[in-house]
Short mmCIF file of C-alpha atoms in Angstrom, two decimals:
data_model
loop_
_atom_site.label_atom_id
_atom_site.label_comp_id
_atom_site.label_asym_id
_atom_site.label_seq_id
_atom_site.Cartn_x
_atom_site.Cartn_y
_atom_site.Cartn_z
CA MET C 1 0.00 0.00 -0.01
CA SER C 2 1.32 3.38 -0.92
CA ARG C 3 1.89 6.12 1.62
CA SER C 4 -0.72 8.43 -0.12
CA ALA C 5 -3.32 5.64 0.11
CA GLY C 6 -2.73 5.35 3.86
CA ILE C 7 -3.13 9.11 4.33
CA ASN C 8 -6.41 9.10 2.37
CA ARG C 9 -7.77 6.31 4.54
CA GLU C 10 -6.78 8.23 7.74
CA ALA C 11 -8.42 11.36 6.41
CA LEU C 12 -11.60 9.38 5.61
CA ALA C 13 -11.66 7.96 9.08
CA VAL C 14 -11.39 11.42 10.59
CA LEU C 15 -14.26 12.64 8.42
CA VAL C 16 -16.45 9.71 9.42
CA LEU C 17 -15.76 10.32 13.11
CA ALA C 18 -16.49 14.06 12.73
CA ALA C 19 -19.73 13.27 10.91
CA ALA C 20 -20.73 10.89 13.58
CA LEU C 21 -19.99 13.49 16.31
CA VAL C 22 -22.07 16.05 14.50
CA LEU C 23 -24.94 13.59 14.12
CA LEU C 24 -24.70 12.70 17.80
CA VAL C 25 -24.89 16.35 18.86
CA ALA C 26 -27.79 17.01 16.53
CA LEU C 27 -29.66 14.02 17.96
CA TRP C 28 -29.03 15.22 21.50
CA ALA C 29 -30.30 18.71 20.66
CA PHE C 30 -33.39 17.35 18.96
CA GLU C 31 -34.15 15.18 21.93
CA ARG C 32 -33.69 18.12 24.35
CA VAL C 33 -35.99 20.41 22.35
CA THR C 34 -38.62 17.73 22.01
CA SER C 35 -38.59 16.88 25.73
CA ASP C 36 -38.81 20.58 26.58
CA ARG C 37 -41.85 21.09 24.38
CA ALA C 38 -43.47 17.99 25.66
CA ALA C 39 -43.12 19.36 29.18
CA GLY C 40 -45.32 22.27 28.17
CA PRO C 41 -45.16 25.92 29.38
CA GLY C 42 -42.92 26.52 32.29
CA ASN C 43 -40.01 24.26 31.31
CA ALA C 44 -36.45 25.37 31.70
CA GLY C 45 -36.04 26.08 27.99
CA GLU C 46 -38.81 28.72 28.09
CA LEU C 47 -38.45 30.31 31.50
CA GLY C 48 -35.41 32.46 30.89
CA GLN C 49 -33.35 33.75 33.82
CA GLY C 50 -32.16 30.74 35.79
CA GLY C 51 -34.85 28.54 34.26
CA GLU C 52 -37.16 29.21 37.25
CA ARG C 53 -40.89 29.60 37.19
CA ILE C 54 -42.01 32.65 39.17
CA GLU C 55 -44.89 31.96 41.52
CA TRP C 56 -46.97 34.65 43.25
CA LYS C 57 -49.71 34.46 45.82
CA LEU C 58 -52.83 36.59 45.28
CA VAL C 59 -55.12 37.15 48.26
CA THR C 60 -58.60 38.61 47.97
CA THR C 61 -61.27 40.20 50.11
CA TRP C 62 -63.93 38.06 48.37
CA PRO C 63 -64.97 34.40 48.73
CA LYS C 64 -63.09 32.14 46.28
CA ASN C 65 -64.66 32.23 42.76
CA LEU C 66 -67.51 34.49 43.70
CA PRO C 67 -69.13 35.47 40.36
CA GLY C 68 -67.88 38.83 39.18
CA LEU C 69 -65.77 39.98 42.09
CA GLY C 70 -64.14 36.64 42.78
CA ARG C 71 -63.78 35.78 39.11
CA THR C 72 -61.69 38.86 38.25
CA PRO C 73 -58.56 37.75 40.17
CA GLU C 74 -58.79 34.43 38.39
CA VAL C 75 -58.92 36.24 35.02
CA PHE C 76 -55.94 38.32 36.02
CA ALA C 77 -53.96 35.18 36.92
CA GLN C 78 -54.96 33.42 33.72
CA MET C 79 -53.87 36.37 31.59
CA ILE C 80 -50.47 36.51 33.25
CA ARG C 81 -49.94 32.77 32.85
CA GLU C 82 -50.92 32.90 29.12
CA MET C 83 -48.95 36.08 28.29
CA SER C 84 -45.85 34.75 30.05
CA ALA C 85 -46.14 31.31 28.38
CA GLY C 86 -46.13 29.76 31.84
CA ARG C 87 -43.04 31.61 33.11
CA MET C 88 -45.19 33.24 35.86
CA GLU C 89 -47.92 31.58 37.87
CA VAL C 90 -50.30 33.51 40.14
CA ARG C 91 -52.19 31.38 42.67
CA VAL C 92 -55.45 32.92 43.92
CA TYR C 93 -56.62 32.51 47.51
CA GLY C 94 -60.09 33.66 48.58
CA ALA C 95 -60.89 35.51 51.81
CA GLY C 96 -60.02 33.36 54.84
CA GLU C 97 -57.90 30.80 52.96
CA ILE C 98 -54.61 32.38 54.06
CA ILE C 99 -55.67 35.60 55.74
CA PRO C 100 -59.01 37.28 56.74
CA ALA C 101 -60.67 39.51 54.16
CA PHE C 102 -59.69 42.82 55.81
CA GLU C 103 -56.01 41.91 56.15
CA VAL C 104 -55.21 41.97 52.48
CA PHE C 105 -53.57 45.36 52.46
CA ASP C 106 -51.14 44.48 55.30
CA ALA C 107 -50.45 40.99 53.88
CA VAL C 108 -49.29 42.40 50.53
CA SER C 109 -47.48 45.26 52.16
CA SER C 110 -45.49 42.88 54.32
CA GLY C 111 -44.83 40.38 51.54
CA VAL C 112 -46.99 37.54 52.87
CA ALA C 113 -48.49 37.67 49.40
CA GLN C 114 -47.21 39.53 46.35
CA VAL C 115 -50.60 40.80 45.10
CA GLY C 116 -54.06 41.44 46.53
CA HIS C 117 -57.52 42.24 45.09
CA GLY C 118 -60.09 44.18 46.99
CA ALA C 119 -61.50 47.68 47.42
CA SER C 120 -59.45 50.62 48.59
CA TYR C 121 -62.14 52.05 50.90
CA TYR C 122 -61.68 49.03 53.13
CA TRP C 123 -58.40 50.71 54.29
CA LYS C 124 -60.04 54.04 55.23
CA GLY C 125 -59.10 53.46 58.88
CA LYS C 126 -55.42 53.56 58.14
CA ILE C 127 -55.43 55.71 54.98
CA PRO C 128 -58.36 58.17 54.95
CA SER C 129 -57.70 59.26 51.33
CA SER C 130 -58.08 55.69 50.04
CA VAL C 131 -61.86 56.10 49.74
CA PHE C 132 -61.52 58.19 46.59
CA PHE C 133 -60.12 55.30 44.65
CA THR C 134 -63.22 53.08 45.20
CA ALA C 135 -66.20 55.39 45.30
CA VAL C 136 -67.38 58.76 46.52
CA PRO C 137 -71.17 59.16 47.20
CA PHE C 138 -72.79 61.00 44.35
CA GLY C 139 -69.39 61.00 42.60
CA MET C 140 -68.08 59.63 39.37
CA THR C 141 -69.40 56.76 37.26
CA VAL C 142 -67.01 54.01 36.20
CA GLN C 143 -66.43 55.59 32.79
CA GLU C 144 -65.51 58.81 34.51
CA MET C 145 -63.37 57.07 37.14
CA ASN C 146 -61.34 55.23 34.49
CA GLY C 147 -60.77 58.57 32.72
CA TRP C 148 -59.62 60.29 35.90
CA LEU C 149 -57.31 57.41 36.90
CA HIS C 150 -55.66 56.85 33.57
CA TYR C 151 -55.74 60.27 31.93
CA GLY C 152 -56.62 62.81 34.68
CA GLY C 153 -53.87 62.35 37.28
CA GLY C 154 -55.80 60.00 39.57
CA MET C 155 -53.41 57.09 39.20
CA GLU C 156 -50.37 59.14 40.09
CA LEU C 157 -52.15 60.26 43.26
CA TRP C 158 -53.11 56.70 44.10
CA GLN C 159 -49.49 55.60 43.77
CA GLU C 160 -48.44 58.49 46.02
CA VAL C 161 -51.02 57.42 48.64
CA TYR C 162 -49.83 53.79 48.70
CA ALA C 163 -46.12 54.38 48.31
CA PRO C 164 -45.36 54.52 52.05
CA ALA C 165 -46.79 51.00 52.36
CA GLY C 166 -44.53 49.72 49.59
CA LEU C 167 -47.53 49.03 47.36
CA VAL C 168 -48.25 49.72 43.68
CA PRO C 169 -51.99 50.03 42.91
CA PHE C 170 -53.81 49.26 39.66
CA ALA C 171 -57.49 49.62 38.80
CA GLY C 172 -58.91 46.19 39.30
CA GLY C 173 -62.39 46.10 37.84
CA SER C 174 -65.71 47.84 38.31
CA THR C 175 -69.26 46.79 38.92
CA GLY C 176 -70.68 50.00 37.37
CA VAL C 177 -73.44 51.80 39.27
CA GLN C 178 -74.50 49.63 42.17
CA MET C 179 -77.85 49.11 43.81
CA ALA C 180 -78.79 50.94 46.98
CA GLY C 181 -79.26 47.62 48.73
CA TRP C 182 -81.58 45.12 50.33
CA PHE C 183 -83.96 46.01 53.14
CA ASN C 184 -86.21 43.83 55.26
CA ARG C 185 -88.77 46.61 55.50
CA GLU C 186 -90.03 49.23 53.06
CA ILE C 187 -88.41 52.68 53.07
CA LYS C 188 -91.11 55.21 52.52
CA SER C 189 -89.47 58.32 54.05
CA LEU C 190 -86.28 59.41 55.85
CA GLU C 191 -87.92 58.44 59.14
CA ASP C 192 -87.69 54.76 58.14
CA LEU C 193 -83.87 54.93 58.23
CA LYS C 194 -83.84 55.79 61.94
CA GLY C 195 -82.06 53.03 63.89
CA LEU C 196 -81.77 50.81 60.89
CA ARG C 197 -78.63 48.65 60.93
CA MET C 198 -77.05 48.36 57.46
CA ARG C 199 -73.87 46.78 56.16
CA ILE C 200 -72.42 49.68 54.18
CA PRO C 201 -68.71 50.53 54.05
CA GLY C 202 -66.55 53.55 53.24
CA LEU C 203 -67.67 57.17 53.29
CA ALA C 204 -71.23 55.95 52.56
CA GLY C 205 -71.29 54.23 55.97
CA GLU C 206 -70.63 57.60 57.67
CA VAL C 207 -73.28 59.27 55.55
CA PHE C 208 -75.82 56.55 56.37
CA SER C 209 -75.09 56.95 60.07
CA ALA C 210 -75.47 60.71 59.85
CA ALA C 211 -78.91 60.18 58.24
CA GLY C 212 -80.08 58.25 61.31
CA GLY C 213 -79.06 54.70 60.47
CA GLU C 214 -76.27 52.57 61.89
CA ALA C 215 -73.51 51.46 59.50
CA VAL C 216 -71.98 48.05 60.10
CA ARG C 217 -68.75 46.78 58.57
CA ILE C 218 -68.97 43.08 57.49
CA PRO C 219 -66.99 41.09 54.89
CA GLY C 220 -68.91 39.87 51.79
CA GLY C 221 -68.75 36.26 52.86
CA GLU C 222 -70.74 37.06 56.04
CA VAL C 223 -73.50 39.29 54.81
CA TYR C 224 -76.07 36.56 54.09
CA THR C 225 -75.87 35.13 57.59
CA ALA C 226 -75.77 38.58 59.21
CA LEU C 227 -78.98 39.61 57.44
CA GLN C 228 -80.65 36.26 57.89
CA THR C 229 -80.03 36.21 61.65
CA GLY C 230 -81.04 39.82 62.26
CA VAL C 231 -77.60 41.12 63.04
CA ILE C 232 -78.32 43.74 60.42
CA ASP C 233 -81.59 44.99 58.90
CA ALA C 234 -80.25 45.87 55.49
CA VAL C 235 -77.26 45.23 53.35
CA GLU C 236 -75.54 47.07 50.48
CA TRP C 237 -73.53 44.59 48.45
CA VAL C 238 -73.10 45.13 44.71
CA GLY C 239 -75.89 44.64 42.15
CA PRO C 240 -78.16 41.95 40.69
CA TYR C 241 -75.50 39.62 39.28
CA ASN C 242 -73.49 39.35 42.52
CA ASP C 243 -76.53 39.62 44.80
CA LEU C 244 -78.30 36.79 43.11
CA ALA C 245 -75.25 34.61 43.43
CA LEU C 246 -75.13 35.34 47.20
CA GLY C 247 -78.86 34.55 47.56
CA LEU C 248 -79.75 37.83 49.14
CA HIS C 249 -83.20 37.67 47.53
CA GLU C 250 -83.94 34.73 49.82
CA ILE C 251 -83.73 36.78 53.00
CA ALA C 252 -84.80 40.34 52.04
CA GLU C 253 -87.95 41.47 50.25
CA PHE C 254 -87.19 44.98 49.08
CA TYR C 255 -84.43 45.89 46.56
CA TYR C 256 -83.66 49.63 46.31
CA TYR C 257 -82.03 51.85 43.72
CA PRO C 258 -80.16 54.09 42.77
CA GLY C 259 -76.68 53.30 44.12
CA TRP C 260 -76.03 56.81 45.43
CA HIS C 261 -73.09 55.50 47.54
CA GLU C 262 -71.12 53.73 44.82
CA PRO C 263 -71.90 55.17 41.35
CA GLY C 264 -68.72 53.82 39.81
CA SER C 265 -67.24 51.36 42.27
CA MET C 266 -63.55 50.81 41.38
CA LEU C 267 -61.76 47.79 42.73
CA GLU C 268 -58.00 47.39 42.99
CA PHE C 269 -55.06 45.17 42.43
CA ILE C 270 -52.34 46.02 44.91
CA VAL C 271 -48.83 44.73 44.20
CA ASN C 272 -45.88 44.51 46.54
CA GLN C 273 -43.43 47.01 45.07
CA ASP C 274 -40.31 44.96 45.82
CA ALA C 275 -41.85 41.88 44.23
CA LEU C 276 -42.90 43.87 41.18
CA GLU C 277 -39.43 45.43 40.70
CA ALA C 278 -37.77 42.07 41.08
CA LEU C 279 -39.46 40.82 37.97
CA PRO C 280 -37.84 41.04 34.49
CA GLU C 281 -39.10 44.05 32.59
CA ASP C 282 -41.30 42.03 30.26
CA LEU C 283 -43.07 40.32 33.23
CA GLN C 284 -43.58 43.69 34.90
CA ALA C 285 -45.30 44.86 31.73
CA ILE C 286 -47.42 41.72 31.68
CA VAL C 287 -48.62 42.36 35.23
CA ARG C 288 -49.53 45.96 34.31
CA TYR C 289 -51.42 45.00 31.15
CA ALA C 290 -53.16 42.05 32.78
CA ALA C 291 -54.51 44.36 35.46
CA ARG C 292 -55.70 46.84 32.76
CA ALA C 293 -57.42 44.13 30.77
CA ALA C 294 -59.03 42.52 33.87
CA ASN C 295 -60.28 45.98 34.87
CA GLN C 296 -62.30 46.23 31.69
CA ASP C 297 -63.35 42.58 31.67
CA MET C 298 -65.16 42.89 34.97
CA LEU C 299 -67.25 45.84 33.81
CA ASP C 300 -68.09 43.99 30.64
CA GLU C 301 -69.26 40.99 32.57
CA PHE C 302 -71.50 42.99 34.94
CA THR C 303 -72.99 44.96 32.09
CA ALA C 304 -73.85 41.69 30.33
CA ARG C 305 -75.28 39.87 33.34
CA ASN C 306 -76.92 42.41 35.67
CA ASN C 307 -80.19 42.85 33.82
CA ARG C 308 -80.75 39.14 33.36
CA ALA C 309 -80.22 38.60 37.07
CA LEU C 310 -82.58 41.50 37.97
CA ARG C 311 -85.34 40.01 35.71
CA GLU C 312 -84.86 36.62 37.41
CA MET C 313 -85.21 38.17 40.86
CA ILE C 314 -88.38 40.04 39.97
CA GLU C 315 -90.07 37.47 37.74
CA GLN C 316 -89.12 34.24 39.54
CA HIS C 317 -88.43 35.29 43.12
CA ASN C 318 -90.98 38.12 43.62
CA VAL C 319 -88.43 40.68 44.67
CA LYS C 320 -89.99 44.16 45.10
CA LEU C 321 -87.93 46.74 43.21
CA ARG C 322 -88.16 50.20 44.70
CA ARG C 323 -86.66 53.65 44.18
CA LEU C 324 -85.37 55.47 47.26
CA PRO C 325 -87.74 58.36 48.15
CA ASP C 326 -86.60 61.88 47.20
CA ASP C 327 -86.32 63.02 50.80
CA VAL C 328 -83.97 60.12 51.60
CA LEU C 329 -81.80 60.90 48.59
CA GLU C 330 -81.70 64.61 49.46
CA ALA C 331 -80.65 63.82 53.02
CA LEU C 332 -77.97 61.39 51.90
CA TYR C 333 -76.63 63.98 49.47
CA LEU C 334 -76.43 66.69 52.16
CA GLY C 335 -74.90 64.18 54.53
CA SER C 336 -72.27 63.32 51.86
CA GLU C 337 -71.30 66.98 51.57
CA LYS C 338 -70.73 67.18 55.38
CA VAL C 339 -68.77 63.95 55.61
CA MET C 340 -66.63 64.97 52.68
CA ALA C 341 -65.94 68.37 54.17
CA LYS C 342 -64.85 66.75 57.45
CA LEU C 343 -62.62 64.28 55.67
CA ILE C 344 -60.62 66.87 53.71
CA ALA C 345 -60.37 69.17 56.70
CA GLU C 346 -58.74 66.44 58.78
CA ASP C 347 -56.41 64.85 56.22
CA ALA C 348 -54.05 66.80 53.97
CA MET C 349 -53.66 63.96 51.45
CA ALA C 350 -57.45 63.55 51.27
CA ALA C 351 -57.73 67.25 50.46
CA LYS C 352 -55.12 66.91 47.73
CA VAL C 353 -56.84 63.96 46.14
CA ASN C 354 -60.28 65.60 46.49
CA ALA C 355 -59.08 68.70 44.61
CA SER C 356 -58.11 66.57 41.58
CA PHE C 357 -61.21 64.38 41.88
CA GLN C 358 -63.66 67.27 42.03
CA ALA C 359 -61.99 69.23 39.19
CA PHE C 360 -62.18 66.23 36.89
CA LEU C 361 -65.81 65.52 37.91
CA THR C 362 -66.83 69.07 37.10
CA ASP C 363 -65.30 68.92 33.67
CA VAL C 364 -66.60 65.47 32.80
CA ARG C 365 -70.11 66.19 34.09
CA ALA C 366 -70.32 69.14 31.72
CA TYR C 367 -69.70 66.92 28.74
CA HIS C 368 -71.68 63.91 29.93
CA GLU C 369 -74.79 66.09 30.46
CA ILE C 370 -74.87 66.65 26.71
CA SER C 371 -73.61 63.20 25.70
CA GLU C 372 -74.35 60.12 27.89
CA GLN C 373 -77.09 61.63 30.04
CA SER C 374 -78.79 63.52 27.21
CA TYR C 375 -78.84 60.42 25.00
CA ILE C 376 -80.12 58.08 27.73
CA ASN C 377 -82.85 60.55 28.62
CA ALA C 378 -83.88 60.93 24.99
CA ARG C 379 -83.92 57.18 24.46
CA ARG C 380 -86.14 56.76 27.52
CA ASP C 381 -88.53 59.43 26.37
CA LEU C 382 -88.87 58.15 22.83
CA MET C 383 -88.82 54.44 23.46
CA GLY C 384 -90.63 54.48 26.80
CA PRO C 385 -89.36 53.51 30.26
CA LEU C 386 -88.80 49.83 31.01
CA ILE C 387 -88.97 50.26 34.77
CA LYS C 388 -92.27 51.55 36.04
CA GLU C 389 -91.85 53.72 39.16
#
């Protein structure tokens, strides 16, 4: 055998070994990718930094999976899971599963949970100005609230209010205009409010007490039993969709409107600031956009389901729908003015927020009187009222 032939054979052997090595690496890579895909979202190949799935706890002030209010945190968690392709998982816990309903604020502030869902006026005892970010009696509708928060400076004020607690707030859904509540006796005049015990939170509770009633603070999961057993005589909860789910029509006969106390009830997601800032930038954005989308989703759901629930209550359960008498509404409005004046006189931050709130309300009212209100009034006049008073 010639020396050149030996060299050619050695070269061929090297090429064969190199090809085999390339094939082996390719097969290994294919197997790795296939196994990663089979594992689904959340595997090491998709998670990014360190290959770790991020898990958050979300605590709420509502019973687990309560229609409307309880569903929204689940929607928020689902959106984050889907938008992050499983990199981030938010586990939702209802009131009482980890902490009591009214301890959500402190739990998220201290890091027991990374995010909470509730209503800001529940924290009035520790932060008086918090009430503005849920509802002010005779204040803004939800459309107006969203405008103020996102384009009128309201969100910046909300962030300033919560910053000392290490919390970042986001609008967390709205029920729209609520109902005035359930009563176990008919309200024919202001005199009928005297001594009446009602579950009604926030500034509205103070207004109700000033009108002669007695405001009681009770979590949503306890209102049915409290009304059934006579601990309270009346209850303000939300509106037909939620109220039907809680079975309030079973224990009270009279259902009153309008919801003077919560004309645009805004709920909240509160996020622990350290936990939020520890996320990669894309996941921070996902949290923000999930909150914004869930905020709109809740309003859409209540708009779609409230009327059907109200019809069921009236037609199948003989609920008596009533409008609050004019003298009652007038007294409640005057009481609201007094309570608000006291609040802003005693708390500098409340005064600052109120100035922004009232300025925006004045501007938006001017337009809505010739747009939303004018159209709805015209539609009612031309097509006829559907609710007979």
